[in-house]
CSV table of C-alpha atoms in Angstrom, one decimal:
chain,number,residue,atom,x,y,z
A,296,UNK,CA,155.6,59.3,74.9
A,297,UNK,CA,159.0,61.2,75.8
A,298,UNK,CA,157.7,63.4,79.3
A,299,UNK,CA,157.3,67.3,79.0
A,300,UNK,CA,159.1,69.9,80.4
A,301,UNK,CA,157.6,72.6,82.9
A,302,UNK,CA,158.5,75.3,84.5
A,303,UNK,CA,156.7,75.1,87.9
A,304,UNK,CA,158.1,78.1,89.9
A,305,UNK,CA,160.5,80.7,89.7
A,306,UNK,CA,161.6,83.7,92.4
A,307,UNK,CA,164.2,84.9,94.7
A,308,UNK,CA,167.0,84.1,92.1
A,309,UNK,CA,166.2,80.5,91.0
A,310,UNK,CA,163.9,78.4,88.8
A,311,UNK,CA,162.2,75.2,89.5
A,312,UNK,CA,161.9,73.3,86.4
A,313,UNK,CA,160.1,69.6,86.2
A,314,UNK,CA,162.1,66.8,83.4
A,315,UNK,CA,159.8,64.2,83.8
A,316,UNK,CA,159.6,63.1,87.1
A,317,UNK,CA,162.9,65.0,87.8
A,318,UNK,CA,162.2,68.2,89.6
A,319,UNK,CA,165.0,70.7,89.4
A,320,UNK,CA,165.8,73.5,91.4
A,321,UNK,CA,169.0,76.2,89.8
A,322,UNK,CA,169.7,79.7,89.5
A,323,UNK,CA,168.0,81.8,87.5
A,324,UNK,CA,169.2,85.9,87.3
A,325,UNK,CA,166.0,86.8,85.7
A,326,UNK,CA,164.1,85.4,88.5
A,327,UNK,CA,164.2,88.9,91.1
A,328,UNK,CA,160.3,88.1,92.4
A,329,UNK,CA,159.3,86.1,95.5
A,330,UNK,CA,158.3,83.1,94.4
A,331,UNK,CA,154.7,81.6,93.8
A,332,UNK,CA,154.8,78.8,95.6
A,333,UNK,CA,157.6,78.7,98.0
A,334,UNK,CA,156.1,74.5,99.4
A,335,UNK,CA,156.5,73.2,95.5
A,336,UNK,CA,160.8,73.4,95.7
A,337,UNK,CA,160.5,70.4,98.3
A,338,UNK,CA,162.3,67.4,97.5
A,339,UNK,CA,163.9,68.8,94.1
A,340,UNK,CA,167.9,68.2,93.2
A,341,UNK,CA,169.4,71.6,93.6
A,342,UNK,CA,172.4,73.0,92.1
A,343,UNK,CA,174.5,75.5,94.2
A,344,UNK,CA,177.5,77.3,93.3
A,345,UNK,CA,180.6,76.1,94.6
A,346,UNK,CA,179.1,73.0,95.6
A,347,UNK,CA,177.5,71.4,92.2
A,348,UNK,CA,174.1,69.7,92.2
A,349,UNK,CA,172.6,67.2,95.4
A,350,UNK,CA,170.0,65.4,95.7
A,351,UNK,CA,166.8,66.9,98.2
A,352,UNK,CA,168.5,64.7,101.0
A,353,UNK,CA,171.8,65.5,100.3
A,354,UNK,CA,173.3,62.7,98.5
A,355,UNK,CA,174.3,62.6,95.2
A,356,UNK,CA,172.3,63.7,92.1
A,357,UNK,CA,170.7,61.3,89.4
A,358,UNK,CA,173.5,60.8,86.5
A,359,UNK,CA,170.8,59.3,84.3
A,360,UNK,CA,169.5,61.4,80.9
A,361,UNK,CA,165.8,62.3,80.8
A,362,UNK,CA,164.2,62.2,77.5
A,363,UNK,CA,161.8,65.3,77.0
A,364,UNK,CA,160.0,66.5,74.4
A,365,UNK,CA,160.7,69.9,73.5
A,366,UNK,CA,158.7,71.3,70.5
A,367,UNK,CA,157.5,67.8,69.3
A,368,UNK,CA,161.6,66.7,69.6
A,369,UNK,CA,163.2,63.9,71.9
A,370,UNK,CA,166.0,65.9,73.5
A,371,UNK,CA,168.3,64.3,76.4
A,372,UNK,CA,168.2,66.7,80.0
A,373,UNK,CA,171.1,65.6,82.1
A,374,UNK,CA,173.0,67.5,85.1
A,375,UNK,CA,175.7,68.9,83.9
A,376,UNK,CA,178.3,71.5,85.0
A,377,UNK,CA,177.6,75.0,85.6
A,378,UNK,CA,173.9,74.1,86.4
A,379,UNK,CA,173.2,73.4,83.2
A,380,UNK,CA,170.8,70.1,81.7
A,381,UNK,CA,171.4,70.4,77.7
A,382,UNK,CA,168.2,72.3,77.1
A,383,UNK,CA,167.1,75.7,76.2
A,384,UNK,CA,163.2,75.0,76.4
A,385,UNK,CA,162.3,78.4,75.6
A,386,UNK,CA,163.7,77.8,71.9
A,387,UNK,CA,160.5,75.7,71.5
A,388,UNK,CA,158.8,78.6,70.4
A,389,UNK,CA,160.8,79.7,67.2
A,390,UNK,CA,160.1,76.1,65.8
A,391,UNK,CA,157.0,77.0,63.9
A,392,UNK,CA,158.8,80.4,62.5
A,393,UNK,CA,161.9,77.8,61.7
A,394,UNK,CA,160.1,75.7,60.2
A,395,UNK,CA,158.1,78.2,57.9
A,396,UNK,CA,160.9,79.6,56.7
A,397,UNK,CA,162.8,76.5,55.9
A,398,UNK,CA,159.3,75.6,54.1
A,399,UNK,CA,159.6,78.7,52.2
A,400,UNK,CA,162.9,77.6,50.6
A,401,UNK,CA,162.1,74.8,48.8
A,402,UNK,CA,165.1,73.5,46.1
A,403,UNK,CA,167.4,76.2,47.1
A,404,UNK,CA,170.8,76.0,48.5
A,405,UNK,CA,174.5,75.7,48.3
A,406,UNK,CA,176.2,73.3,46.9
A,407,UNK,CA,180.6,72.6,47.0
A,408,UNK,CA,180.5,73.5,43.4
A,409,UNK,CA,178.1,76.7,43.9
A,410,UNK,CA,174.4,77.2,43.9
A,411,UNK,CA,172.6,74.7,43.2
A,412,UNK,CA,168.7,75.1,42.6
A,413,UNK,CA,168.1,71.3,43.1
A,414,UNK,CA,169.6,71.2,46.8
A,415,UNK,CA,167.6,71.8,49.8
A,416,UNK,CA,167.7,75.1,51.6
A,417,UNK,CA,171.2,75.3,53.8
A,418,UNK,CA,171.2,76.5,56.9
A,419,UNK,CA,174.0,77.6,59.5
A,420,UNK,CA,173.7,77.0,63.4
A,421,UNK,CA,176.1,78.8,65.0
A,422,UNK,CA,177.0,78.1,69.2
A,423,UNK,CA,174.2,75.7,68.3
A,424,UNK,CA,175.0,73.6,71.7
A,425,UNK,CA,172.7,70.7,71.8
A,426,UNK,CA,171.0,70.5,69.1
A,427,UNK,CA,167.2,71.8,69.3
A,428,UNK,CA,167.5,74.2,66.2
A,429,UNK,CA,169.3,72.1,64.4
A,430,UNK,CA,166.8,69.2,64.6
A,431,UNK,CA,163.7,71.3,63.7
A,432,UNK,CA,165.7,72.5,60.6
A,433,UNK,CA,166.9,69.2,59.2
A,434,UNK,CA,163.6,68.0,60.2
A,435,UNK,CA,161.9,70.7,58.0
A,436,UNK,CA,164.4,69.6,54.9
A,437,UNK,CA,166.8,71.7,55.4
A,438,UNK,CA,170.2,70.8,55.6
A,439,UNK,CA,172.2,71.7,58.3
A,440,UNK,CA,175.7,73.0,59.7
A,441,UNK,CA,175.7,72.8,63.1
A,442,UNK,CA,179.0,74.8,64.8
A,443,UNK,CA,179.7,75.0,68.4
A,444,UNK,CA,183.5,75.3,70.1
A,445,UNK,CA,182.6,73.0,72.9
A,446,UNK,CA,183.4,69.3,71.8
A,447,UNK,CA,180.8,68.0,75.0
A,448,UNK,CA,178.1,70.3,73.2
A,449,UNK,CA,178.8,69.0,70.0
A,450,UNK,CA,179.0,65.0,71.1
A,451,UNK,CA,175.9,65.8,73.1
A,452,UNK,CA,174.0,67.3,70.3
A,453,UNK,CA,175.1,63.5,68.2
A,454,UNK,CA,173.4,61.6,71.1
A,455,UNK,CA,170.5,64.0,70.4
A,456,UNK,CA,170.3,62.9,67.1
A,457,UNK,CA,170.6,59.2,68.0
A,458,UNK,CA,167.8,59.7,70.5
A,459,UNK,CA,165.2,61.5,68.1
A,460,UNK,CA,166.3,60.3,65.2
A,461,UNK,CA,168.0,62.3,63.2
A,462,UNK,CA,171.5,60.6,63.0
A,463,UNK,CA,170.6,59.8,59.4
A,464,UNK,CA,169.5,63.5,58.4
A,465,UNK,CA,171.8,65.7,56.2
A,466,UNK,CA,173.8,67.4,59.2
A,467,UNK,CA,177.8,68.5,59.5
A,468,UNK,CA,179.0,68.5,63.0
A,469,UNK,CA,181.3,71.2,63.6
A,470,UNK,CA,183.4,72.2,66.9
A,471,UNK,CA,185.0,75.2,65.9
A,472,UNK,CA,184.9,78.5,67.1
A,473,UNK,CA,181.8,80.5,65.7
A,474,UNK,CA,183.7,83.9,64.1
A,475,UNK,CA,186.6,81.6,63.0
A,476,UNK,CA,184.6,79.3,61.5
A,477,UNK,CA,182.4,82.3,59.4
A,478,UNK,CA,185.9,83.6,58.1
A,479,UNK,CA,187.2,80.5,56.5
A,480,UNK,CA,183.6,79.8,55.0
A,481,UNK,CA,183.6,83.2,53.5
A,482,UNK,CA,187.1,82.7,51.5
A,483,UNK,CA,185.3,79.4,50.6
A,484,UNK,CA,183.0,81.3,49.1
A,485,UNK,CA,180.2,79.2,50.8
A,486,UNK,CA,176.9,80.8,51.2
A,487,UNK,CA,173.5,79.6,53.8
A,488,UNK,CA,169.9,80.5,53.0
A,489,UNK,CA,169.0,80.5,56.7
A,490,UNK,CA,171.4,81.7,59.8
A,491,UNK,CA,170.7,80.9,63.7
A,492,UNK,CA,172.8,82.8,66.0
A,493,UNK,CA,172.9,82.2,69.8
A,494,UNK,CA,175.9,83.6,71.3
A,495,UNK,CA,176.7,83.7,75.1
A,496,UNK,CA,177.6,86.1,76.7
A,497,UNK,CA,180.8,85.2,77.3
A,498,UNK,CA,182.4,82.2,75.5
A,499,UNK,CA,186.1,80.5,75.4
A,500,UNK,CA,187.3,80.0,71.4
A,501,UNK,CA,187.6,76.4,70.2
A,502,UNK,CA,189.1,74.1,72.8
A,503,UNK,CA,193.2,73.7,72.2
A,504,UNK,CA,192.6,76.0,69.4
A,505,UNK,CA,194.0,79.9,69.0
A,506,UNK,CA,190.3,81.9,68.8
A,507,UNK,CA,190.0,84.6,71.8
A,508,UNK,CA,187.2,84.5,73.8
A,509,UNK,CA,184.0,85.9,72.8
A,510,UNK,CA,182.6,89.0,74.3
A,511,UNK,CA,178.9,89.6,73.3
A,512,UNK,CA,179.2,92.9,73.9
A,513,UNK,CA,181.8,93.8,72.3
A,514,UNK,CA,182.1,91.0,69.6
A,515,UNK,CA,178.6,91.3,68.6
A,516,UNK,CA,179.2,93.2,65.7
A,517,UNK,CA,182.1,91.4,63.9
A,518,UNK,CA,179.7,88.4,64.7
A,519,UNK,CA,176.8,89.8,62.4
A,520,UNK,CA,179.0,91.1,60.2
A,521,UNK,CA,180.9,87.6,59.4
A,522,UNK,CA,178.2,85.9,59.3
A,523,UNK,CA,176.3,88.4,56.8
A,524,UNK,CA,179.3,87.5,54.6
A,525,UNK,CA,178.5,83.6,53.7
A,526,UNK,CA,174.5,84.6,54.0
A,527,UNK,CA,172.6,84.6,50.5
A,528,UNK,CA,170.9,88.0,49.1
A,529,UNK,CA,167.5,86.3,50.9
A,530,UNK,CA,168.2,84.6,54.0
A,531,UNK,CA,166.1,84.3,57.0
A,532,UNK,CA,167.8,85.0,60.0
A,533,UNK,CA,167.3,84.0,63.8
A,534,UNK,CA,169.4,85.6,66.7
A,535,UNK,CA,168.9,85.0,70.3
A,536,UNK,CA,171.0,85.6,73.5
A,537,UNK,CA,170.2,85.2,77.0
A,538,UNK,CA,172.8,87.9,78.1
A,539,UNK,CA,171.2,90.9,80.9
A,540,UNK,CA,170.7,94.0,79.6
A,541,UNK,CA,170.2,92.9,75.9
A,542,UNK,CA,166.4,93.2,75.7
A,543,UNK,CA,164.2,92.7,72.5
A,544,UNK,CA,164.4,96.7,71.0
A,545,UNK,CA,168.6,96.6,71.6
A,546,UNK,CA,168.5,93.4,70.0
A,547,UNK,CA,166.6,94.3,66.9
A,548,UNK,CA,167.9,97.7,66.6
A,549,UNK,CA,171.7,95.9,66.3
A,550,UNK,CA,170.7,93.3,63.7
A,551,UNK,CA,168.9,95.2,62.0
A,552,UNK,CA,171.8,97.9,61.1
A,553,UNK,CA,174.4,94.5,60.5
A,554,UNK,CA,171.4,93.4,57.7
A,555,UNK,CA,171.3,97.0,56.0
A,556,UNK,CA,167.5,96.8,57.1
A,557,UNK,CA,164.5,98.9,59.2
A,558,UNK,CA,164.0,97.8,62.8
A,559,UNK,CA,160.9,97.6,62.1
A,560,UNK,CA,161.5,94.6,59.9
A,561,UNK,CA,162.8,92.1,62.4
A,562,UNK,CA,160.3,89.9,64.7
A,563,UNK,CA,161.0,90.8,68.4
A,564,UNK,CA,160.4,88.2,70.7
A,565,UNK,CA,160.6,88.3,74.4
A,566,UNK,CA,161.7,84.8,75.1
A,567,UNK,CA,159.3,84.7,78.8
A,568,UNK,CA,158.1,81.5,80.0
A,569,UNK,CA,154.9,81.3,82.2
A,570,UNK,CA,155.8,79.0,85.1
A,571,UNK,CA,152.8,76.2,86.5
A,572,UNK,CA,152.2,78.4,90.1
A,573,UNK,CA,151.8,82.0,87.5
A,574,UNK,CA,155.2,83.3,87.9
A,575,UNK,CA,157.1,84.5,84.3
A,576,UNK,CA,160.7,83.9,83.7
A,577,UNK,CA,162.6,86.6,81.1
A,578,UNK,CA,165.2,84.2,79.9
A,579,UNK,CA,166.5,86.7,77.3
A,580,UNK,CA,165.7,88.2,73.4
A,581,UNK,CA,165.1,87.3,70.3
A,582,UNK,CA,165.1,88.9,67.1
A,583,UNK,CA,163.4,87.0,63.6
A,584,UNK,CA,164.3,88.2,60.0
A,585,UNK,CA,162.5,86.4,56.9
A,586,UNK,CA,162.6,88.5,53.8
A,587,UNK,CA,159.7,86.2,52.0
A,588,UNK,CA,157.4,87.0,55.6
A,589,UNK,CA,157.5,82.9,56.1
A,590,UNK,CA,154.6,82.4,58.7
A,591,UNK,CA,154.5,79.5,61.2
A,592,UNK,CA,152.3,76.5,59.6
């Protein structure tokens, strides 16, 4: 069995994060509380600013992958730049709604010569990084375009697939940058029964390619708006972001208006993570759209 992943402790700026027996000490902006248990952070590979990730007694960190289970999923943790490790955990908890609404969509979809009643439900990950969503949708039948302008991201998200097995499922790999990417699928004339957006909040176009750089807040609205473009008359819809000062009401309350639709409507959920020593994490927003009210299974 693949080994969970916890969060153990979070304050004073960081998180403390357990990948098997790998303990993991980062930043974490969200984290402005003391912390619960200030004797658990001992002996965890730390990543600092400036100086990249060390091991609790100084020496280098472990360079090895960690296979964890993430919502029933085999994903691979690693160190990587930035302080990042390939995982966004808290995603775990839209794969019941994901899966409902990919459920709820049976013998839809889009074919290359137009809609075609007989295909399964298509469904478009956008800055889709690793992999997570894109493995709970294929694995629910869907199948799956999965867009992101980093090519690391991308070749990441294809060990993923080799890991958990989904190498074999019905997905396109794309690295492309997201709102250039929407365009050209719109004068296609290509259309998705099911969008998942998780823009950063800041983000560099396609790598040696000629996209600007993505500002969430001020791009956020030619984002929705390109991507309502190549969405069908019923498609669910799942947007997430991680940036400060974008909580679940200012999430909602902008989707909603890009869909044509009450704020009321949309799911909001707070994407908080309780930590082992009773510490919560706000690791950013959510909002949920399903016109057929799929309900996790």
């Amino acid at each position: 069995m693949d080994a969970a992943w916890e969060l153990v402790d979070c304050g004073d700026g960081r998180r403390l994060e357990r990948f098997g027996t790998l303990l993991v000490d980062r930043p974490a902006p969200g984290a402005d509380r003391p912390r619960r248990d200030p004797g658990g952070w001992a002996g965890a590979t730390t990543f600092r600013a400036g100086r990249g990730w060390a091991a609790a007694d100084g020496g280098p960190a472990p360079p090895d992958d960690v296979r964890v289970d993430v919502a029933g999923i085999p994903m691979l943790a690693s160190l990587a730049a930035g302080g990042q490790v390939g995982l966004f955990p808290e995603h775990a908890r839209h794969a019941g709604w994901l899966r409902a609404a990919v459920h709820a969509r049976p013998g839809t979809g889009f074919g290359d010569a137009g809609p075609d009643v007989g295909a399964p439900p298509a469904v478009l990950n956008l800055f889709a990084y690793t992999g997570l969503l894109t493995f709970v949708a294929a694995g629910s039948g869907a199948t799956v375009t999965h867009v992101d302008a980093s090519r690391p991201a991308v070749q990441w998200a294809r060990r993923n697939a080799q890991a958990n097995g989904s190498a074999d499922r019905p997905i396109r790999w794309i690295v492309d940058d997201a709102l250039a990417f929407l365009r050209r699928e719109a004068r296609r004339e290509r259309a998705y029964d099911g969008l998942i957006l998780d823009p950063p909040s800041y983000g560099h176009g396609r790598e040696g390619g000629h996209a600007g750089a993505f500002r969430l807040d001020r791009d956020i609205d030619a984002l929705l708006s390109a991507a309502a473009a190549v969405a069908t008359a019923d498609a669910f819809w799942l947007i997430s972001t991680h940036t400060l000062g974008w909580d679940v009401n200012r999430l909602a309350t902008t989707v909603a208006a890009a869909l044509g639709q009450p704020p009321a409507a949309l799911d909001r959920v707070a994407l908080d993570v309780p930590a082992a020593s009773g510490a919560r994490l706000s690791l950013g927003a959510a909002a949920r759209f399903d016109p057929r009210q799929a309900k996790p299974r």
